[in-house]
Tab-separated table of C-alpha atoms and ligand atoms in Angstrom:
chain	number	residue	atom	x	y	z
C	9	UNK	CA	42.063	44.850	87.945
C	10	UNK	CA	40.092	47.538	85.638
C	11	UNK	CA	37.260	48.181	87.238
C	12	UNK	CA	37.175	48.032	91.058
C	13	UNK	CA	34.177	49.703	91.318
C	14	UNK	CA	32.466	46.530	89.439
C	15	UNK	CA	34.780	44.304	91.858
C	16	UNK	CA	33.499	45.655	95.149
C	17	UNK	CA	29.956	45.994	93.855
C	18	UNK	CA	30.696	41.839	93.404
C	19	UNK	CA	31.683	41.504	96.789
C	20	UNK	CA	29.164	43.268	98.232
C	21	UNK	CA	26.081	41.251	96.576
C	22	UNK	CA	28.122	37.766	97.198
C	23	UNK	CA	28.593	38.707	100.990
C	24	UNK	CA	24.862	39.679	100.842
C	25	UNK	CA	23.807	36.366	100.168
C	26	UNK	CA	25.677	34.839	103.119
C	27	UNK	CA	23.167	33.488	106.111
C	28	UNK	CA	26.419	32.705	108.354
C	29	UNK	CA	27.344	35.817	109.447
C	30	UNK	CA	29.036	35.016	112.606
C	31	UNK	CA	28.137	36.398	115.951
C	32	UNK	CA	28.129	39.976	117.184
C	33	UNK	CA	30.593	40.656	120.261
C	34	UNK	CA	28.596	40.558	123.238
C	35	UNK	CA	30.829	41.130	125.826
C	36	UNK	CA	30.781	44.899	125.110
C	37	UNK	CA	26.769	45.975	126.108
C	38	UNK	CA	26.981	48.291	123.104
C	39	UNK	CA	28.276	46.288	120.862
C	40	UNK	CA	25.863	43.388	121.222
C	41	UNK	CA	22.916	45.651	119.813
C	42	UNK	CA	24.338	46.342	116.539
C	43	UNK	CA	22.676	44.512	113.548
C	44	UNK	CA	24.861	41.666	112.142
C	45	UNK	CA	23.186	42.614	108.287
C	46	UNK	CA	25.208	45.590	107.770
C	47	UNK	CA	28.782	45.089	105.739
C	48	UNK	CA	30.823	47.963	104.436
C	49	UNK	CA	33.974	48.156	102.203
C	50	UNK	CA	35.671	51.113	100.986
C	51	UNK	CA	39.195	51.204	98.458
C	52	UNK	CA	41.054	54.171	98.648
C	53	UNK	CA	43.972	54.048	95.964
C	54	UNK	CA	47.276	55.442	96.516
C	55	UNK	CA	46.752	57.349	93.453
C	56	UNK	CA	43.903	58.948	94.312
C	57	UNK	CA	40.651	57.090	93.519
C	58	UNK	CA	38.237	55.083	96.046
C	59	UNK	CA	35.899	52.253	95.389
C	60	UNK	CA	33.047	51.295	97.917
C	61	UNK	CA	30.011	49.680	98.224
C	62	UNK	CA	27.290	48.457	100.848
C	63	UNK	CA	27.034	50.115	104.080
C	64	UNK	CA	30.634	52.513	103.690
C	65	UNK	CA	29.550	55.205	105.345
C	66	UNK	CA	28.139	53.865	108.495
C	67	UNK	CA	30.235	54.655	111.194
C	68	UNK	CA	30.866	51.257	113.270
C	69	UNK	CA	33.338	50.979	116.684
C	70	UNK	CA	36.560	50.324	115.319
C	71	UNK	CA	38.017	48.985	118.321
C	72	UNK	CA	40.870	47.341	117.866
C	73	UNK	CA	41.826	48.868	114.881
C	74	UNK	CA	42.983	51.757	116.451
C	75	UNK	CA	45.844	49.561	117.528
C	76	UNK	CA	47.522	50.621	114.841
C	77	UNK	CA	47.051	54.310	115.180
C	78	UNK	CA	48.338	53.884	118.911
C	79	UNK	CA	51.339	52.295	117.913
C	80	UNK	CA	52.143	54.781	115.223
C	81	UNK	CA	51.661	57.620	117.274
C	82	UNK	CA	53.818	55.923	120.334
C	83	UNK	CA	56.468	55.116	117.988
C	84	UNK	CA	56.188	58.647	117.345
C	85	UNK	CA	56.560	59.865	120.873
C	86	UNK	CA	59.455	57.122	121.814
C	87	UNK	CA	60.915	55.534	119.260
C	88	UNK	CA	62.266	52.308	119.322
C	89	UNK	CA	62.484	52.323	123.003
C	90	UNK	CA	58.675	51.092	122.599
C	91	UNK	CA	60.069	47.718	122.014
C	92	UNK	CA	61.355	47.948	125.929
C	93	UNK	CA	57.730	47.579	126.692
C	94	UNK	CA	56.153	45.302	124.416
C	95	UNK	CA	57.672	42.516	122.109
C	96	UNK	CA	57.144	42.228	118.245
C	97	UNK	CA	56.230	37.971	118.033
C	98	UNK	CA	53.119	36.593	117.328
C	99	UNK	CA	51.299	35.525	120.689
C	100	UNK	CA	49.297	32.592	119.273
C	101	UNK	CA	46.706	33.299	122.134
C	102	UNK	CA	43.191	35.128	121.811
C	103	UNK	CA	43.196	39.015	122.021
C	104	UNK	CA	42.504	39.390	125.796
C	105	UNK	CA	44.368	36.112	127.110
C	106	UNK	CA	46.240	36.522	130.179
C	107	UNK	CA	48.030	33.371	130.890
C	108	UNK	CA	51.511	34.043	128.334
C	109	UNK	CA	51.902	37.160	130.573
C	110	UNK	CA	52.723	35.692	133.474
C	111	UNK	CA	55.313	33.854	132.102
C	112	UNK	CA	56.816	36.500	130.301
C	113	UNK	CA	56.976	38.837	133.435
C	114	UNK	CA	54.500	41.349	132.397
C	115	UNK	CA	56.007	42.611	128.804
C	116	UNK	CA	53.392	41.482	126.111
C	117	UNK	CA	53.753	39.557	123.236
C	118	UNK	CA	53.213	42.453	120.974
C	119	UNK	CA	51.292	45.769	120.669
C	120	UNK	CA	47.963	44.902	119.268
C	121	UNK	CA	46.942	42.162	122.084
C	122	UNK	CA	45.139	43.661	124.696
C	123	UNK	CA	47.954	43.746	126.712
C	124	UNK	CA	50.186	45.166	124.252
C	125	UNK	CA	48.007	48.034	123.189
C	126	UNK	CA	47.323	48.622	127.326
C	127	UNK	CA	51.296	48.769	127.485
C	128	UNK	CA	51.063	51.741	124.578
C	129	UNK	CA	48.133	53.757	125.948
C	130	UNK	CA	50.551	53.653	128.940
C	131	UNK	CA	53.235	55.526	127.264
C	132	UNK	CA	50.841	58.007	125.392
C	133	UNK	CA	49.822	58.921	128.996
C	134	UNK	CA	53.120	60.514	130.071
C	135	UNK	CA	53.332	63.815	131.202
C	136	UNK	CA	49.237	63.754	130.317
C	137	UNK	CA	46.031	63.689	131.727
C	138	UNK	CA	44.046	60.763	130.188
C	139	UNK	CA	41.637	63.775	128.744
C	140	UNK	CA	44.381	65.305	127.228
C	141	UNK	CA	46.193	61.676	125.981
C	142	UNK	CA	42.927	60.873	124.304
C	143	UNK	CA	42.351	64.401	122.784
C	144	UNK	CA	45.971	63.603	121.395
C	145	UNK	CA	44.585	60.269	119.292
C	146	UNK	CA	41.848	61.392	118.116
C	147	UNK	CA	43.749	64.374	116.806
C	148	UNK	CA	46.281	62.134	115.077
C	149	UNK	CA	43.129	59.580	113.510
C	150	UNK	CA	41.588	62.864	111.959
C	151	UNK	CA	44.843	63.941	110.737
C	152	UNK	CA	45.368	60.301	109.268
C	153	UNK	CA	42.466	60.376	107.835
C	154	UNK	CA	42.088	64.155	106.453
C	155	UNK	CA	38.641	64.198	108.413
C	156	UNK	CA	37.609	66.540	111.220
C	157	UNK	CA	34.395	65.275	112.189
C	158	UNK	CA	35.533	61.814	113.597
C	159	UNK	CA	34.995	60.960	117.254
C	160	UNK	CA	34.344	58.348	119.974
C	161	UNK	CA	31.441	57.132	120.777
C	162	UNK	CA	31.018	57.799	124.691
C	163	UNK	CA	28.396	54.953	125.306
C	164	UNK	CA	30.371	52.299	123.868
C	165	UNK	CA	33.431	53.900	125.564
C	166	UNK	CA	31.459	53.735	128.889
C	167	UNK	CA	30.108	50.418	128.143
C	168	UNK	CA	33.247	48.624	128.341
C	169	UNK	CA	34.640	50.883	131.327
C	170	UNK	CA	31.933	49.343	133.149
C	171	UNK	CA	32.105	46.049	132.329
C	172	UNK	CA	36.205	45.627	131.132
C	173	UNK	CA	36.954	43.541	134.538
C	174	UNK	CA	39.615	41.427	131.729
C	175	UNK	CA	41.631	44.307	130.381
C	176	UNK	CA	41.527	45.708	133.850
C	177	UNK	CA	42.631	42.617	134.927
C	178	UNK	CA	45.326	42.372	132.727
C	179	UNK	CA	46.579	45.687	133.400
C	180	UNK	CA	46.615	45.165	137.234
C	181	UNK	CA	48.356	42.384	136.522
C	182	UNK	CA	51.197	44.336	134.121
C	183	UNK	CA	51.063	46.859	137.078
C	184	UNK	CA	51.989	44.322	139.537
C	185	UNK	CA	55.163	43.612	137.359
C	186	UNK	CA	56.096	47.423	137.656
C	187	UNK	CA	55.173	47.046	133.808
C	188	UNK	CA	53.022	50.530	134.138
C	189	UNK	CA	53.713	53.304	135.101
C	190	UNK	CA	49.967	54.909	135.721
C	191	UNK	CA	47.570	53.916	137.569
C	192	UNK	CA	45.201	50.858	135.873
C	193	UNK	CA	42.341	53.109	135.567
C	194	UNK	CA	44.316	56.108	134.027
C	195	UNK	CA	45.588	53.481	131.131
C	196	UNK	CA	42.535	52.060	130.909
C	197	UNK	CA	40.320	55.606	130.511
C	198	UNK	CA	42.802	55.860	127.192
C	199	UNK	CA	42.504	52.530	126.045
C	200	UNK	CA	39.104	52.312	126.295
C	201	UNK	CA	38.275	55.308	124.711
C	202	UNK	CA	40.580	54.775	121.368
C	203	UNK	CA	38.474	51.514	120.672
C	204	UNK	CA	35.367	52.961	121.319
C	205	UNK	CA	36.398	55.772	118.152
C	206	UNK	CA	33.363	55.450	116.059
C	207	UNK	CA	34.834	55.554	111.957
C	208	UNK	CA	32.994	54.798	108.803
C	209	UNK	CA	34.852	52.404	106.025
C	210	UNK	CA	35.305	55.234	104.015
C	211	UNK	CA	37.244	57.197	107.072
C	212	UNK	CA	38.979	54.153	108.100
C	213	UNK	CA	40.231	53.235	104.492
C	214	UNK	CA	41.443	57.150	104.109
C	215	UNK	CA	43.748	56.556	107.433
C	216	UNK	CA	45.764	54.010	106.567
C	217	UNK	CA	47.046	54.910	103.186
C	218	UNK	CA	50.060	56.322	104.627
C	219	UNK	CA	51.013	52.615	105.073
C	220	UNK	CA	49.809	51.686	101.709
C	221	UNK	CA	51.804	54.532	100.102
C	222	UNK	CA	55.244	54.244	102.249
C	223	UNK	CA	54.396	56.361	104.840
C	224	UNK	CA	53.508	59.078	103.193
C	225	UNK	CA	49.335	59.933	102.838
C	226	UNK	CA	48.942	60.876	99.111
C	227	UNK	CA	45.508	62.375	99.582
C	228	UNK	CA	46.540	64.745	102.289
C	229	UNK	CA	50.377	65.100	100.638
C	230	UNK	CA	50.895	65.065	104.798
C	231	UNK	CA	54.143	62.590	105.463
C	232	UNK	CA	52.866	60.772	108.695
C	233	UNK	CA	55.825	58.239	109.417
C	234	UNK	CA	59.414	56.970	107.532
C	235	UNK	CA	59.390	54.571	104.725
C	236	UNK	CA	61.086	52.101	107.185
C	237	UNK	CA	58.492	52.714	110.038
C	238	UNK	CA	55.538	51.799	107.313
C	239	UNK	CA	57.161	48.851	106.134
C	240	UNK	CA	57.433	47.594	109.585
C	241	UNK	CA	54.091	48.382	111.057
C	242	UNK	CA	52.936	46.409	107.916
C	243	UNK	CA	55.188	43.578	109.134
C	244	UNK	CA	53.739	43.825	112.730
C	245	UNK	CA	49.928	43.850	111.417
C	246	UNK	CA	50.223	40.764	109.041
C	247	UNK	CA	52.454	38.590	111.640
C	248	UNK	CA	49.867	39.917	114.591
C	249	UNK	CA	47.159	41.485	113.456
C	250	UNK	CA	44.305	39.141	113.761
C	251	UNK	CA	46.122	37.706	117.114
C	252	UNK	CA	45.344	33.722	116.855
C	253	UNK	CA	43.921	33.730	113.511
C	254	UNK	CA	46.602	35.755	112.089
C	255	UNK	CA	48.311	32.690	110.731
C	256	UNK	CA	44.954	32.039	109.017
C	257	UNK	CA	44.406	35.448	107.653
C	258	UNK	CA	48.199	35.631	106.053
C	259	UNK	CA	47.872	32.506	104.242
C	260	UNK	CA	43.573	33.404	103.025
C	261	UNK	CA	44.617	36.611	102.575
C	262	UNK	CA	47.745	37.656	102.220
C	263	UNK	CA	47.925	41.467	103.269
C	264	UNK	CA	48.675	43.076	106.355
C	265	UNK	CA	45.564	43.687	108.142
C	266	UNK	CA	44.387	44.812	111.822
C	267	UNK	CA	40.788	43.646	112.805
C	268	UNK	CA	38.705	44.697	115.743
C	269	UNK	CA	35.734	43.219	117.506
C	270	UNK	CA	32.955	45.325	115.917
C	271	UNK	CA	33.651	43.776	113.540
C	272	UNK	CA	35.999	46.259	111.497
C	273	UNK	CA	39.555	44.818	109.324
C	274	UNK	CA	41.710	47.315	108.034
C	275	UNK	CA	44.139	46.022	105.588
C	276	UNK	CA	46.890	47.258	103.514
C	277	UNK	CA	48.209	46.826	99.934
C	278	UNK	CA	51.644	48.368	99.523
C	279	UNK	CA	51.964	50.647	97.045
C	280	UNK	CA	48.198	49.902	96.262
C	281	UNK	CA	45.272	50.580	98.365
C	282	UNK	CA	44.065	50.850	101.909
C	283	UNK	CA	41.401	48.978	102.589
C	284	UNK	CA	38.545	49.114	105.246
C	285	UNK	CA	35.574	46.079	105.795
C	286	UNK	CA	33.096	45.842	108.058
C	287	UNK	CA	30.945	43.205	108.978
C	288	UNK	CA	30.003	42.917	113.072
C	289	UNK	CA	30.044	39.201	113.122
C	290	UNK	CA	33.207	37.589	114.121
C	291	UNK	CA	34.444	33.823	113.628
C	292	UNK	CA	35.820	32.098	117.110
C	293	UNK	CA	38.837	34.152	117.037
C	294	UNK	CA	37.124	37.532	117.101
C	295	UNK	CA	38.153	38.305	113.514
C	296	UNK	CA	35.152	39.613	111.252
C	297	UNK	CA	33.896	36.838	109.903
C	298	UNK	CA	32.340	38.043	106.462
C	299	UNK	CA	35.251	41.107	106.862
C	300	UNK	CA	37.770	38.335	105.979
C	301	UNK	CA	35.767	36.805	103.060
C	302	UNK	CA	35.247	39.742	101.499
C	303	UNK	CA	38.891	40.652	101.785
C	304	UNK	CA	39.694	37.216	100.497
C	305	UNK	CA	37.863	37.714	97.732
C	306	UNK	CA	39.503	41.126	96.601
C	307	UNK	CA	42.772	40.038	97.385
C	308	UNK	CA	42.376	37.259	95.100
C	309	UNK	CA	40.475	38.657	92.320
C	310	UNK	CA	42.900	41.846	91.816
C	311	UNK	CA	46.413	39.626	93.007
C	312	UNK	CA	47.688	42.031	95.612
C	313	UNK	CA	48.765	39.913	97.534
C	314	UNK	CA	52.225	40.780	99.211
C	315	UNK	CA	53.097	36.821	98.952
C	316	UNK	CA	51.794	36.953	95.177
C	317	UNK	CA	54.471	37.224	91.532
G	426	LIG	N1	38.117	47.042	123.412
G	426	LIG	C1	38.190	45.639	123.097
G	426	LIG	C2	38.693	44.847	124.287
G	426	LIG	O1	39.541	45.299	124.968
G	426	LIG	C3	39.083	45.450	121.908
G	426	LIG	C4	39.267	44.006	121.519
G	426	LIG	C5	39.320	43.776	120.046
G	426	LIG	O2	38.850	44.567	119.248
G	426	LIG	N2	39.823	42.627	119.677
G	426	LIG	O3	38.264	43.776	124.556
């Protein structure tokens, strides 16, 4: 594909036209006042160029996005021991379900359920205070993304501290299992605040080249994790990514990707492009709905798919 720039522009105006837009998450006070209109999508190349369109520069909650950023920087901190504490399969179940713990005696499916990303922000916390583990990510996201001037967005951050009775029951519940090793609200204070990190698609697309570009971020020439450790975050974002609907977004798709509930996807091309979309409403899995579209779309007018010849 030539001209990308054209290709977006495309996207954008065909998304535009869209009266389904899907429904803003509610659940988080903050979250429900944000107008389902906007959509944003930014291209950043691994050699060098970027591509956006629509509303790129907006910055939006990325939520569970930063799932990926948590697991790269805890992979960081312990290695492979991470798998100890949280599996690497596909849970089939919506992002906050509870009932598949129980079962499985507290370890989650994988890191990017709630669950799973509660059982990270756990390990980030040791030998920190929450203050200081959260300083720590947002650190690493501005590093990722060459970009001092990203930060979290306190409101939504307090927003969902005051109404999160789920995630804290799900990390009670872990706790209960001796499957933490803070206390619920400690975990929570970090987990909470990495979602609430407020990032534009622009900033978003720029932080996950290194896993476009095998690990390695070309813009910033900064080397963030192995080849190996790239390749296999990719494999953990398309097999879980998108939690129940990741099935759905392989096979419409085809890229790794990691969504969030603002309505944020960031996905990856290897040896291509990152890419960031945003579009607050969500489908019934709590995927973006017009996100995926629009990533459809580009994925199948330029061929990058990873399951493409
Ligand atoms: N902070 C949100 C929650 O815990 C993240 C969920 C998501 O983006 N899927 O519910």
């Amino acid at each position: 594909m030539d001209d990308l720039q054209a290709l977006v522009d495309d996207i954008h105006r065909e998304i535009a036209a869209h009266t389904e837009r899907g429904k803003v998450a509610d659940y988080i006070p903050q979250l429900a006042a944000v107008d389902p209109a906007h959509f944003g999508i930014a291209v950043a190349t691994v050699d060098g160029r970027e591509f956006v369109a629509g509303n790129a520069d907006t910055p939006f909650s990325i939520q569970s996005v930063s799932k990926v950023f948590t697991l790269t920087l805890a992979l960081g901190t312990v290695g492979d021991r991470l798998w100890n504490r949280v599996g690497r399969e596909p849970s089939g179940t919506p992002f906050n379900s509870i009932v598949q713990l129980e079962l499985e005696h507290g370890k989650p499916r994988n890191p990017f359920i709630n669950a799973g990303a509660i059982a990270v922000a756990d390990v980030l916390l040791a030998g920190h205070r929450p203050k200081e583990a959260i300083g720590e990510i947002v650190q690493f996201v501005r590093f990722l993304a060459g970009d001092e001037t990203i930060v979290i967005d306190d409101r939504v951050a307090r927003s969902e501290t005051e109404t999160g009775f789920r995630n804290f029951a799900l990390a009670q519940f872990m706790r209960s299992f001796g499957k933490l090793d803070h206390p619920a609200e400690h975990v929570l204070g970090v987990y909470f605040h990495h979602c609430a990190l407020a990032m534009t698609c622009r900033q978003l697309a720029h932080s996950g080249l290194f896993l476009a570009a095998g690990g390695r971020n070309p813009a910033t020439g900064r080397t963030v994790v192995s080849r190996d450790r790239a390749r296999r975050i990719n494999a953990l974002m398309l097999t879980c990514g998108h939690y129940d609907g990741s099935g759905d977004f392989a096979y419409r798709v085809g890229l790794p990707g990691k969504s969030g509930v603002g309505g944020g996807i960031l996905a990856i091309a290897p040896g291509r492009a990152s890419v960031a979309v945003w579009s607050p409403g969500l489908n019934r899995n709590g995927n973006s709905l017009l996100g995926s579209l629009a990533l459809e779309m580009l994925a199948q007018r330029t061929g990058w798919s990873i399951f493409g010849a």
